[in-house]
Amino acid sequence: MTLAVLASRALSGLHAHAVRVETHLGPGLPSFNVVGLADTEVRESRERVRAAILNSGFEFPPGRITLNLSPADIPKESGRFDLPIALGLLLASGQLAAPVDGGGPELPAPDPSLAGLVLAGELSLTGALVPVAAPLVIALSVAREAPDATLILPAGSAEQAAWVPGLNVLSARSLADVAAHIAGMCQLPNAVPKAWPPPPPAPCLSDVRGQPGARRALEVAAAGGHSLLMIGPPGAGKSMLASRLPGLLPPLLRSQALEAAAVAALAGLPEALMGHPPFRSPHHSASVAALVGGGSRPRPGEISLAHHGVLFLDELPEFSRRTLEALREPLEAGRVVVARALHAAQFPARFQLVAAMNPCPCGWRGHPGRACICTSDQVARYTGKISGPLLDRIDLHVVLPPSDPEWMSHPPGEASGPVQERVMRCRDRQLARQGKSNAGLMGAELDEHCVMDGDAQALMLQAMRRLAGSGRALHRALRVARTIADLDGADVLGAGHVAQAVQYRRPGV
């Protein structure tokens, strides 16, 4: 009776839990049993592993095979366990030179020669290794929890996992190659990181002619990481402005880019690692699960795909109220937890919300050249689809005037480059002072970093009384004023900074 233990990983949200792949080979009638909360894909590995072992020049061991994936309370899915299962069978049957643990009353640890290995890979019937899904999630978890470990992945996955700095990743093409490496007959090559893809060309802010107030609000939003709501008639430039916000944001750090790419991989999207903030613009028919994540096997939604980037919700009142209300907690917490009966998956959702809406259902309310056909009840129902608590969580509210009929004669606006430079200087100032953007200031941090002079205090108190704002609205106005002061290079908030910040609040919010 022999037992082999290898290490692998199981995905749960943006985390890969450590899994012990325990293979027990005992006497008895031939059988192959898989235990440990294994899904259908894992149970189907029995036939793939059998064919791969035979086609790789080894013998499939006879007898009673019991495969345990521990811990048993974590769901295991996909074919990434094929490789450790096959190697466990070869070790337990003595077909490799590496020693094997003997059976005993206590759970054995992996052999010292194998303890530092983490294996993942799906096998084809020929014994070749097939790339696995979300290798970046596995690599990030291993680097965080076991930085001295060696990760063995199929060649197509290893070159992505090698993006993670400081992690030893080996590239394998077949079961025979990995078996020879473990037996000490050859050395698997180190994975060569895939070329870092360049960012796509971003639309330039100079394309927006006119709308100086909205341009200023966009710069403030970018500088402090604030959420933004734009209200204006059709053709005022709301969508055009929103699409240019990513080009004003600082490039992502390597760690942020890796996180964003890992989330995209979990959703099955093509490679999205580019060091540029993501921009997501879901249609207003999106469901709650599409927006915040869900499914029987939880997958990230649009708010997580916009992690470290921008989530643009055009035609905001056309989204269902239930869908919009689901945004309230992630906007505050920066994460979303998708709970299911057996487990819960957590996804990051530190996104910057930009929303756009018309002033009424027909869109022409207040337009000097078009008549509005909406009744007051229709307008109330339209705007009432957005709850006060959600509006309370949006930092900047900007009303855009109708576009000038002679906008083509206006000179091009300031390009994105100079605005991005100001934004980056402002962000550097915030990071040096408090270690994060102004949008993330909370509680005592506001008292410490948002010091106002006497005139600013009086103006803020008067404005909050007039607007009947909540405590959250006061905090958000302070954060915006802090960003405006940072753009001006001021340490203390003045009356001008507070006045501009208060202009971005609507009555009651």
Short mmCIF file of C-alpha atoms in Angstrom, two decimals:
data_model
loop_
_atom_site.label_atom_id
_atom_site.label_comp_id
_atom_site.label_asym_id
_atom_site.label_seq_id
_atom_site.Cartn_x
_atom_site.Cartn_y
_atom_site.Cartn_z
CA MET A 1 0.00 0.00 0.00
CA THR A 2 1.57 3.28 -1.11
CA LEU A 3 0.61 6.92 -1.02
CA ALA A 4 1.81 9.95 -2.98
CA VAL A 5 1.01 13.57 -2.14
CA LEU A 6 1.39 16.51 -4.52
CA ALA A 7 0.29 20.15 -4.39
CA SER A 8 -2.04 22.01 -6.72
CA ARG A 9 -4.50 24.92 -6.60
CA ALA A 10 -8.30 25.36 -6.80
CA LEU A 11 -9.86 28.62 -7.96
CA SER A 12 -12.32 30.55 -5.81
CA GLY A 13 -12.84 34.09 -7.00
CA LEU A 14 -9.52 35.89 -7.38
CA HIS A 15 -7.81 33.40 -5.10
CA ALA A 16 -6.38 29.93 -5.71
CA HIS A 17 -6.65 27.77 -2.59
CA ALA A 18 -3.88 25.27 -1.87
CA VAL A 19 -5.00 21.69 -2.58
CA ARG A 20 -3.29 18.44 -1.58
CA VAL A 21 -3.67 15.80 -4.30
CA GLU A 22 -3.38 12.53 -2.36
CA THR A 23 -3.15 9.34 -4.43
CA HIS A 24 -3.55 6.01 -2.65
CA LEU A 25 -2.83 2.71 -4.42
CA GLY A 26 -3.99 -0.41 -2.60
CA PRO A 27 -4.84 -4.05 -3.28
CA GLY A 28 -8.24 -5.11 -4.50
CA LEU A 29 -10.34 -5.17 -7.61
CA PRO A 30 -9.37 -2.42 -10.10
CA SER A 31 -11.22 0.81 -9.37
CA PHE A 32 -10.58 4.53 -9.54
CA ASN A 33 -12.47 6.68 -7.02
CA VAL A 34 -12.19 10.47 -6.73
CA VAL A 35 -13.27 12.16 -3.47
CA GLY A 36 -12.96 15.66 -2.07
CA LEU A 37 -15.88 17.70 -3.53
CA ALA A 38 -14.73 17.15 -7.11
CA ASP A 39 -16.83 18.48 -9.97
CA THR A 40 -17.68 16.60 -13.15
CA GLU A 41 -14.58 17.78 -15.02
CA VAL A 42 -12.34 16.44 -12.26
CA ARG A 43 -14.11 13.07 -12.13
CA GLU A 44 -13.78 12.79 -15.91
CA SER A 45 -10.00 13.05 -15.50
CA ARG A 46 -9.92 9.30 -14.77
CA GLU A 47 -10.21 8.46 -18.44
CA ARG A 48 -7.94 11.27 -19.62
CA VAL A 49 -5.25 10.31 -17.11
CA ARG A 50 -5.45 6.61 -18.00
CA ALA A 51 -4.95 7.28 -21.72
CA ALA A 52 -2.23 9.90 -21.10
CA ILE A 53 -0.21 7.55 -18.86
CA LEU A 54 -0.37 4.71 -21.39
CA ASN A 55 0.47 6.95 -24.37
CA SER A 56 3.41 8.44 -22.46
CA GLY A 57 5.12 5.05 -22.22
CA PHE A 58 4.13 4.16 -18.63
CA GLU A 59 1.90 1.45 -17.20
CA PHE A 60 -1.42 2.26 -15.64
CA PRO A 61 -1.25 0.76 -12.13
CA PRO A 62 -3.67 -2.05 -11.33
CA GLY A 63 -5.51 -2.23 -8.04
CA ARG A 64 -7.79 -0.01 -6.02
CA ILE A 65 -7.00 3.69 -6.62
CA THR A 66 -8.38 6.33 -4.26
CA LEU A 67 -7.76 9.97 -5.09
CA ASN A 68 -8.45 12.58 -2.41
CA LEU A 69 -8.45 16.34 -3.11
CA SER A 70 -7.98 18.00 0.25
CA PRO A 71 -9.42 20.08 1.88
CA ALA A 72 -12.76 18.48 1.11
CA ASP A 73 -14.86 21.59 1.77
CA ILE A 74 -13.47 23.56 -1.19
CA PRO A 75 -15.07 22.86 -4.59
CA LYS A 76 -12.68 21.63 -7.28
CA GLU A 77 -13.42 22.09 -10.96
CA SER A 78 -11.78 22.01 -14.41
CA GLY A 79 -9.07 19.72 -15.71
CA ARG A 80 -6.12 21.48 -14.07
CA PHE A 81 -5.75 18.56 -11.63
CA ASP A 82 -4.94 16.07 -14.42
CA LEU A 83 -1.18 16.59 -14.14
CA PRO A 84 -0.82 16.10 -10.36
CA ILE A 85 -3.22 13.13 -10.50
CA ALA A 86 -1.18 11.39 -13.22
CA LEU A 87 2.11 12.07 -11.46
CA GLY A 88 0.66 10.83 -8.19
CA LEU A 89 -0.25 7.52 -9.83
CA LEU A 90 3.24 7.17 -11.29
CA LEU A 91 4.84 7.93 -7.92
CA ALA A 92 2.54 5.63 -5.98
CA SER A 93 3.16 2.77 -8.39
CA GLY A 94 6.96 3.24 -8.20
CA GLN A 95 7.43 4.10 -11.86
CA LEU A 96 9.47 7.23 -11.05
CA ALA A 97 12.77 7.38 -9.23
CA ALA A 98 11.53 9.84 -6.61
CA PRO A 99 10.71 8.20 -3.24
CA VAL A 100 7.11 7.86 -2.10
CA ASP A 101 5.60 8.25 1.36
CA GLY A 102 4.47 5.09 3.04
CA GLY A 103 0.94 4.75 4.31
CA GLY A 104 0.41 5.52 7.96
CA PRO A 105 -2.16 6.65 10.47
CA GLU A 106 -1.32 10.35 9.96
CA LEU A 107 -1.58 12.37 6.78
CA PRO A 108 1.91 12.46 5.24
CA ALA A 109 3.49 15.60 3.85
CA PRO A 110 4.81 15.65 0.29
CA ASP A 111 8.30 14.24 -0.11
CA PRO A 112 10.99 16.90 0.47
CA SER A 113 12.00 16.72 -3.18
CA LEU A 114 8.40 17.52 -4.18
CA ALA A 115 7.24 19.75 -1.33
CA GLY A 116 8.14 22.94 -3.17
CA LEU A 117 6.30 22.00 -6.37
CA VAL A 118 2.86 23.27 -7.33
CA LEU A 119 1.43 21.57 -10.41
CA ALA A 120 -1.52 22.39 -12.65
CA GLY A 121 -2.27 21.23 -16.16
CA GLU A 122 -4.87 19.45 -18.24
CA LEU A 123 -3.80 16.35 -20.15
CA SER A 124 -4.79 15.35 -23.63
CA LEU A 125 -5.15 11.67 -24.46
CA THR A 126 -1.68 11.72 -26.04
CA GLY A 127 -0.05 12.90 -22.82
CA ALA A 128 0.49 16.47 -24.05
CA LEU A 129 -0.31 19.28 -21.65
CA VAL A 130 -3.16 21.66 -22.47
CA PRO A 131 -3.12 25.28 -21.14
CA VAL A 132 -5.24 25.89 -18.07
CA ALA A 133 -7.61 28.76 -17.40
CA ALA A 134 -6.58 31.75 -15.28
CA PRO A 135 -2.88 30.93 -14.79
CA LEU A 136 -2.32 34.45 -13.47
CA VAL A 137 -4.70 33.81 -10.56
CA ILE A 138 -2.75 30.68 -9.64
CA ALA A 139 0.60 32.43 -10.00
CA LEU A 140 -0.47 35.45 -7.92
CA SER A 141 -1.76 33.23 -5.11
CA VAL A 142 1.39 31.08 -5.09
CA ALA A 143 3.64 34.15 -5.11
CA ARG A 144 1.68 35.64 -2.21
CA GLU A 145 1.42 32.51 -0.03
CA ALA A 146 4.45 30.41 -1.01
CA PRO A 147 6.98 32.66 -2.75
CA ASP A 148 9.71 30.00 -2.61
CA ALA A 149 7.59 27.40 -4.43
CA THR A 150 8.18 26.27 -8.01
CA LEU A 151 5.13 26.37 -10.26
CA ILE A 152 4.93 23.89 -13.15
CA LEU A 153 2.42 24.78 -15.85
CA PRO A 154 1.76 23.94 -19.50
CA ALA A 155 3.84 26.02 -21.89
CA GLY A 156 0.97 28.26 -23.01
CA SER A 157 0.03 29.09 -19.42
CA ALA A 158 3.56 29.33 -18.01
CA GLU A 159 4.51 32.30 -20.19
CA GLN A 160 1.61 34.28 -18.68
CA ALA A 161 2.34 33.14 -15.11
CA ALA A 162 5.95 34.27 -15.59
CA TRP A 163 4.69 37.88 -15.60
CA VAL A 164 4.47 37.64 -11.80
CA PRO A 165 7.81 38.95 -10.51
CA GLY A 166 9.91 36.80 -8.19
CA LEU A 167 8.07 33.53 -8.90
CA ASN A 168 9.90 30.48 -10.28
CA VAL A 169 7.78 29.11 -13.15
CA LEU A 170 8.73 26.07 -15.20
CA SER A 171 7.26 25.32 -18.61
CA ALA A 172 6.23 21.78 -19.59
CA ARG A 173 4.82 20.35 -22.79
CA SER A 174 3.91 16.79 -21.80
CA LEU A 175 3.44 14.40 -18.90
CA ALA A 176 6.64 12.60 -19.90
CA ASP A 177 8.63 15.86 -19.57
CA VAL A 178 7.34 16.51 -16.04
CA ALA A 179 7.90 12.88 -15.02
CA ALA A 180 11.50 13.06 -16.24
CA HIS A 181 12.00 16.32 -14.32
CA ILE A 182 10.72 14.81 -11.06
CA ALA A 183 12.83 11.68 -11.57
CA GLY A 184 15.90 13.86 -12.02
CA MET A 185 16.52 12.75 -15.59
CA CYS A 186 16.21 16.26 -17.10
CA GLN A 187 15.43 19.82 -16.12
CA LEU A 188 12.32 21.65 -17.28
CA PRO A 189 13.07 25.07 -18.81
CA ASN A 190 12.20 28.27 -17.00
CA ALA A 191 9.19 29.98 -18.53
CA VAL A 192 9.93 33.03 -20.66
CA PRO A 193 7.43 35.82 -19.97
CA LYS A 194 5.17 36.61 -22.84
CA ALA A 195 5.77 40.01 -24.44
CA TRP A 196 4.00 42.79 -22.56
CA PRO A 197 1.28 43.96 -24.94
CA PRO A 198 1.26 47.70 -25.71
CA PRO A 199 -1.79 49.77 -24.72
CA PRO A 200 -4.29 50.51 -27.47
CA PRO A 201 -4.53 54.08 -28.71
CA ALA A 202 -6.81 56.08 -26.41
CA PRO A 203 -9.22 58.74 -27.74
CA CYS A 204 -7.94 62.26 -27.08
CA LEU A 205 -9.71 64.89 -25.04
CA SER A 206 -8.94 67.46 -27.74
CA ASP A 207 -11.78 65.93 -29.79
CA VAL A 208 -14.23 67.51 -27.32
CA ARG A 209 -14.93 71.08 -28.36
CA GLY A 210 -16.68 73.29 -25.86
CA GLN A 211 -18.14 71.98 -22.55
CA PRO A 212 -15.42 73.57 -20.37
CA GLY A 213 -17.33 72.80 -17.17
CA ALA A 214 -17.61 69.11 -18.00
CA ARG A 215 -13.95 68.96 -19.02
CA ARG A 216 -12.96 70.46 -15.67
CA ALA A 217 -15.15 67.95 -13.80
CA LEU A 218 -13.55 65.12 -15.78
CA GLU A 219 -10.08 66.33 -14.77
CA VAL A 220 -11.12 66.55 -11.10
CA ALA A 221 -12.61 63.05 -11.27
CA ALA A 222 -9.41 61.66 -12.77
CA ALA A 223 -7.17 63.48 -10.30
CA GLY A 224 -8.95 62.20 -7.19
CA GLY A 225 -10.47 58.92 -8.41
CA HIS A 226 -13.99 60.31 -7.93
CA SER A 227 -17.25 58.98 -9.37
CA LEU A 228 -19.06 61.23 -11.83
CA LEU A 229 -22.64 61.70 -13.05
CA MET A 230 -23.26 63.76 -16.21
CA ILE A 231 -26.77 65.02 -16.97
CA GLY A 232 -27.51 66.61 -20.31
CA PRO A 233 -29.54 66.43 -23.52
CA PRO A 234 -28.69 64.10 -26.39
CA GLY A 235 -25.57 65.16 -28.25
CA ALA A 236 -24.10 67.17 -25.38
CA GLY A 237 -20.99 64.97 -25.36
CA LYS A 238 -21.59 62.76 -22.30
CA SER A 239 -20.43 59.49 -23.86
CA MET A 240 -17.57 61.22 -25.66
CA LEU A 241 -16.27 62.66 -22.40
CA ALA A 242 -16.62 59.39 -20.52
CA SER A 243 -14.65 57.42 -23.12
CA ARG A 244 -11.73 59.82 -22.70
CA LEU A 245 -11.40 59.41 -18.94
CA PRO A 246 -9.09 56.34 -19.11
CA GLY A 247 -6.64 58.40 -21.18
CA LEU A 248 -6.39 60.91 -18.31
CA LEU A 249 -5.69 58.32 -15.60
CA PRO A 250 -2.15 57.33 -14.61
CA PRO A 251 -0.86 54.08 -16.16
CA LEU A 252 -1.44 51.06 -13.96
CA LEU A 253 1.31 49.74 -11.76
CA ARG A 254 2.53 46.24 -12.60
CA SER A 255 0.64 44.78 -9.62
CA GLN A 256 -2.57 46.56 -10.65
CA ALA A 257 -2.22 45.44 -14.27
CA LEU A 258 -1.73 41.83 -13.15
CA GLU A 259 -4.87 41.99 -10.99
CA ALA A 260 -6.94 43.46 -13.82
CA ALA A 261 -5.69 40.81 -16.25
CA ALA A 262 -6.37 38.02 -13.73
CA VAL A 263 -9.98 39.16 -13.34
CA ALA A 264 -10.41 39.28 -17.13
CA ALA A 265 -9.03 35.73 -17.39
CA LEU A 266 -11.56 34.50 -14.81
CA ALA A 267 -14.34 35.89 -16.99
CA GLY A 268 -12.96 34.07 -20.03
CA LEU A 269 -12.03 37.28 -21.83
CA PRO A 270 -9.04 37.49 -24.13
CA GLU A 271 -5.76 38.68 -22.74
CA ALA A 272 -6.27 42.17 -21.35
CA LEU A 273 -2.90 42.93 -19.75
CA MET A 274 -1.76 46.25 -21.11
CA GLY A 275 -0.91 48.50 -18.16
CA HIS A 276 -3.83 50.74 -19.11
CA PRO A 277 -6.97 51.26 -16.97
CA PRO A 278 -9.82 49.10 -18.30
CA PHE A 279 -12.98 50.73 -19.61
CA ARG A 280 -16.25 48.80 -19.37
CA SER A 281 -19.56 50.04 -20.75
CA PRO A 282 -22.34 47.46 -20.25
CA HIS A 283 -25.69 47.85 -21.98
CA HIS A 284 -28.58 49.05 -19.83
CA SER A 285 -30.29 45.65 -20.20
CA ALA A 286 -27.53 44.04 -18.09
CA SER A 287 -28.78 41.91 -15.21
CA VAL A 288 -27.60 42.06 -11.61
CA ALA A 289 -25.43 38.97 -12.14
CA ALA A 290 -23.88 40.48 -15.28
CA LEU A 291 -23.04 43.67 -13.41
CA VAL A 292 -21.82 42.40 -10.02
CA GLY A 293 -21.00 38.78 -10.86
CA GLY A 294 -22.74 35.48 -10.25
CA GLY A 295 -23.59 32.11 -11.69
CA SER A 296 -23.55 28.62 -10.20
CA ARG A 297 -19.78 28.87 -10.52
CA PRO A 298 -19.34 32.52 -9.59
CA ARG A 299 -17.68 34.62 -12.24
CA PRO A 300 -16.76 38.30 -12.08
CA GLY A 301 -19.19 40.89 -13.37
CA GLU A 302 -18.69 44.21 -15.10
CA ILE A 303 -17.77 46.05 -11.90
CA SER A 304 -14.89 43.62 -11.32
CA LEU A 305 -13.81 43.73 -14.97
CA ALA A 306 -13.52 47.51 -14.43
CA HIS A 307 -11.19 46.96 -11.45
CA HIS A 308 -8.54 49.73 -11.41
CA GLY A 309 -10.40 51.34 -14.30
CA VAL A 310 -13.67 52.96 -15.35
CA LEU A 311 -17.22 51.62 -15.36
CA PHE A 312 -19.42 53.73 -17.65
CA LEU A 313 -23.20 53.39 -17.30
CA ASP A 314 -24.84 55.24 -20.16
CA GLU A 315 -28.59 55.94 -19.99
CA LEU A 316 -28.46 55.37 -16.22
CA PRO A 317 -32.25 55.47 -15.54
CA GLU A 318 -32.80 52.75 -18.15
CA PHE A 319 -31.02 50.22 -15.95
CA SER A 320 -33.35 48.32 -13.66
CA ARG A 321 -33.56 49.75 -10.17
CA ARG A 322 -32.53 46.40 -8.67
CA THR A 323 -29.40 46.38 -10.82
CA LEU A 324 -28.43 49.90 -9.84
CA GLU A 325 -29.00 49.28 -6.13
CA ALA A 326 -26.52 46.40 -6.31
CA LEU A 327 -23.79 49.00 -6.95
CA ARG A 328 -24.15 50.65 -3.56
CA GLU A 329 -22.03 48.27 -1.45
CA PRO A 330 -19.22 47.75 -4.00
CA LEU A 331 -18.87 51.52 -4.44
CA GLU A 332 -18.08 51.80 -0.73
CA ALA A 333 -16.20 48.54 -0.09
CA GLY A 334 -14.24 48.16 -3.34
CA ARG A 335 -15.09 44.47 -3.55
CA VAL A 336 -18.06 42.18 -4.12
CA VAL A 337 -18.81 38.83 -2.48
CA VAL A 338 -20.93 36.36 -4.47
CA ALA A 339 -22.39 33.93 -1.93
CA ARG A 340 -23.64 30.47 -2.81
CA ALA A 341 -24.94 27.60 -0.68
CA LEU A 342 -21.61 25.76 -0.54
CA HIS A 343 -19.13 28.60 -0.85
CA ALA A 344 -18.60 32.29 -1.47
CA ALA A 345 -16.31 33.93 -4.01
CA GLN A 346 -14.86 37.40 -3.53
CA PHE A 347 -13.89 39.60 -6.46
CA PRO A 348 -12.16 43.01 -6.37
CA ALA A 349 -14.21 45.97 -7.57
CA ARG A 350 -12.19 49.13 -7.01
CA PHE A 351 -13.62 50.95 -10.02
CA GLN A 352 -14.38 54.54 -10.94
CA LEU A 353 -18.05 54.99 -11.79
CA VAL A 354 -19.03 57.37 -14.59
CA ALA A 355 -22.73 57.61 -15.41
CA ALA A 356 -24.72 59.60 -17.94
CA MET A 357 -28.41 60.38 -18.24
CA ASN A 358 -30.86 62.67 -20.00
CA PRO A 359 -32.82 65.25 -17.98
CA CYS A 360 -36.12 63.60 -18.94
CA PRO A 361 -37.43 60.63 -20.99
CA CYS A 362 -37.53 62.58 -24.27
CA GLY A 363 -34.19 64.23 -23.48
CA TRP A 364 -35.07 67.84 -24.33
CA ARG A 365 -36.11 69.27 -20.97
CA GLY A 366 -34.55 72.74 -20.62
CA HIS A 367 -33.25 72.77 -24.22
CA PRO A 368 -33.53 76.25 -25.78
CA GLY A 369 -34.31 74.96 -29.26
CA ARG A 370 -36.38 71.79 -28.69
CA ALA A 371 -39.67 71.42 -26.86
CA CYS A 372 -39.96 68.82 -24.11
CA ILE A 373 -43.06 66.60 -24.41
CA CYS A 374 -42.73 64.97 -20.98
CA THR A 375 -45.17 65.61 -18.16
CA SER A 376 -43.94 66.38 -14.66
CA ASP A 377 -45.02 62.91 -13.53
CA GLN A 378 -43.04 61.27 -16.32
CA VAL A 379 -39.95 63.27 -15.39
CA ALA A 380 -40.37 62.36 -11.72
CA ARG A 381 -40.71 58.66 -12.53
CA TYR A 382 -37.70 58.83 -14.84
CA THR A 383 -35.36 60.49 -12.37
CA GLY A 384 -36.87 58.54 -9.47
CA LYS A 385 -35.41 55.31 -10.87
CA ILE A 386 -32.10 56.40 -9.33
CA SER A 387 -32.33 56.23 -5.56
CA GLY A 388 -31.05 58.89 -3.21
CA PRO A 389 -28.57 56.52 -1.53
CA LEU A 390 -26.97 55.75 -4.91
CA LEU A 391 -26.79 59.41 -5.90
CA ASP A 392 -25.33 60.10 -2.46
CA ARG A 393 -22.39 57.83 -3.35
CA ILE A 394 -21.53 59.73 -6.55
CA ASP A 395 -19.03 62.50 -5.86
CA LEU A 396 -19.52 64.80 -8.85
CA HIS A 397 -22.85 65.77 -10.44
CA VAL A 398 -22.45 67.85 -13.60
CA VAL A 399 -25.23 69.33 -15.75
CA LEU A 400 -24.10 69.72 -19.37
CA PRO A 401 -25.66 72.46 -21.49
CA PRO A 402 -26.78 71.67 -25.05
CA SER A 403 -23.98 71.60 -27.58
CA ASP A 404 -23.32 74.82 -29.45
CA PRO A 405 -24.69 74.64 -33.03
CA GLU A 406 -21.43 76.27 -34.17
CA TRP A 407 -19.18 73.85 -32.28
CA MET A 408 -17.22 73.03 -35.43
CA SER A 409 -15.87 76.60 -35.48
CA HIS A 410 -14.47 76.25 -31.94
CA PRO A 411 -10.76 75.46 -31.63
CA PRO A 412 -9.84 71.95 -30.43
CA GLY A 413 -9.77 71.58 -26.67
CA GLU A 414 -6.72 70.80 -24.58
CA ALA A 415 -5.25 67.39 -25.44
CA SER A 416 -5.22 64.45 -23.03
CA GLY A 417 -1.43 64.54 -22.56
CA PRO A 418 -1.13 67.82 -20.57
CA VAL A 419 -4.24 66.96 -18.54
CA GLN A 420 -2.83 63.52 -17.70
CA GLU A 421 0.42 65.15 -16.54
CA ARG A 422 -1.51 67.36 -14.11
CA VAL A 423 -3.51 64.36 -12.95
CA MET A 424 -0.36 62.34 -12.32
CA ARG A 425 1.24 65.18 -10.33
CA CYS A 426 -1.92 65.44 -8.28
CA ARG A 427 -2.01 61.66 -7.67
CA ASP A 428 1.68 61.71 -6.64
CA ARG A 429 0.88 64.43 -4.13
CA GLN A 430 -1.93 62.33 -2.66
CA LEU A 431 0.17 59.16 -2.47
CA ALA A 432 3.00 61.00 -0.73
CA ARG A 433 0.61 62.52 1.80
CA GLN A 434 -1.79 59.67 2.59
CA GLY A 435 -0.80 56.64 0.53
CA LYS A 436 -4.00 56.55 -1.59
CA SER A 437 -6.25 58.71 -3.75
CA ASN A 438 -8.55 61.29 -2.19
CA ALA A 439 -11.62 59.22 -3.08
CA GLY A 440 -10.49 56.64 -0.52
CA LEU A 441 -10.22 59.00 2.46
CA MET A 442 -12.37 57.87 5.37
CA GLY A 443 -13.26 59.07 8.87
CA ALA A 444 -10.30 60.46 10.79
CA GLU A 445 -8.29 60.75 7.55
CA LEU A 446 -10.68 63.47 6.38
CA ASP A 447 -10.10 65.44 9.57
CA GLU A 448 -6.35 65.08 9.17
CA HIS A 449 -5.94 65.84 5.47
CA CYS A 450 -8.92 68.11 4.70
CA VAL A 451 -8.10 71.07 6.93
CA MET A 452 -10.18 74.13 5.99
CA ASP A 453 -9.60 77.78 6.75
CA GLY A 454 -12.31 79.84 8.48
CA ASP A 455 -14.05 81.03 5.31
CA ALA A 456 -14.10 77.52 3.86
CA GLN A 457 -15.64 76.09 7.05
CA ALA A 458 -18.41 78.68 7.06
CA LEU A 459 -19.12 78.11 3.37
CA MET A 460 -19.23 74.33 3.77
CA LEU A 461 -21.64 74.56 6.71
CA GLN A 462 -23.91 76.95 4.83
CA ALA A 463 -23.86 74.76 1.71
CA MET A 464 -24.72 71.57 3.59
CA ARG A 465 -27.68 73.29 5.23
CA ARG A 466 -28.93 74.61 1.90
CA LEU A 467 -28.47 71.31 0.09
CA ALA A 468 -29.83 69.25 3.01
CA GLY A 469 -27.01 66.83 2.41
CA SER A 470 -26.20 63.76 4.48
CA GLY A 471 -23.01 63.07 6.39
CA ARG A 472 -21.83 61.01 3.43
CA ALA A 473 -22.47 63.97 1.12
CA LEU A 474 -20.37 66.19 3.41
CA HIS A 475 -17.50 63.72 3.32
CA ARG A 476 -17.66 63.44 -0.44
CA ALA A 477 -17.68 67.21 -0.85
CA LEU A 478 -14.60 67.37 1.38
CA ARG A 479 -12.82 64.76 -0.75
CA VAL A 480 -13.60 66.68 -3.94
CA ALA A 481 -12.44 69.95 -2.36
CA ARG A 482 -9.22 68.22 -1.31
CA THR A 483 -8.63 67.16 -4.92
CA ILE A 484 -9.31 70.66 -6.25
CA ALA A 485 -6.84 72.05 -3.73
CA ASP A 486 -4.26 69.46 -4.77
CA LEU A 487 -4.65 70.52 -8.40
CA ASP A 488 -3.91 74.06 -7.24
CA GLY A 489 -0.99 72.90 -5.08
CA ALA A 490 -2.62 74.13 -1.85
CA ASP A 491 -2.21 72.43 1.54
CA VAL A 492 -5.25 74.04 3.24
CA LEU A 493 -8.73 74.04 1.71
CA GLY A 494 -9.86 77.56 0.85
CA ALA A 495 -13.30 78.99 0.18
CA GLY A 496 -12.72 78.72 -3.59
CA HIS A 497 -11.98 75.01 -3.36
CA VAL A 498 -15.05 74.36 -1.24
CA ALA A 499 -17.28 76.50 -3.47
CA GLN A 500 -16.29 74.55 -6.57
CA ALA A 501 -16.77 71.22 -4.77
CA VAL A 502 -20.23 72.21 -3.54
CA GLN A 503 -21.25 73.11 -7.10
CA TYR A 504 -20.85 69.44 -7.92
CA ARG A 505 -23.59 68.44 -5.44
CA ARG A 506 -27.31 68.43 -6.20
CA PRO A 507 -29.94 69.40 -3.60
CA GLY A 508 -30.57 66.51 -1.22
CA VAL A 509 -27.33 64.71 -2.16
#
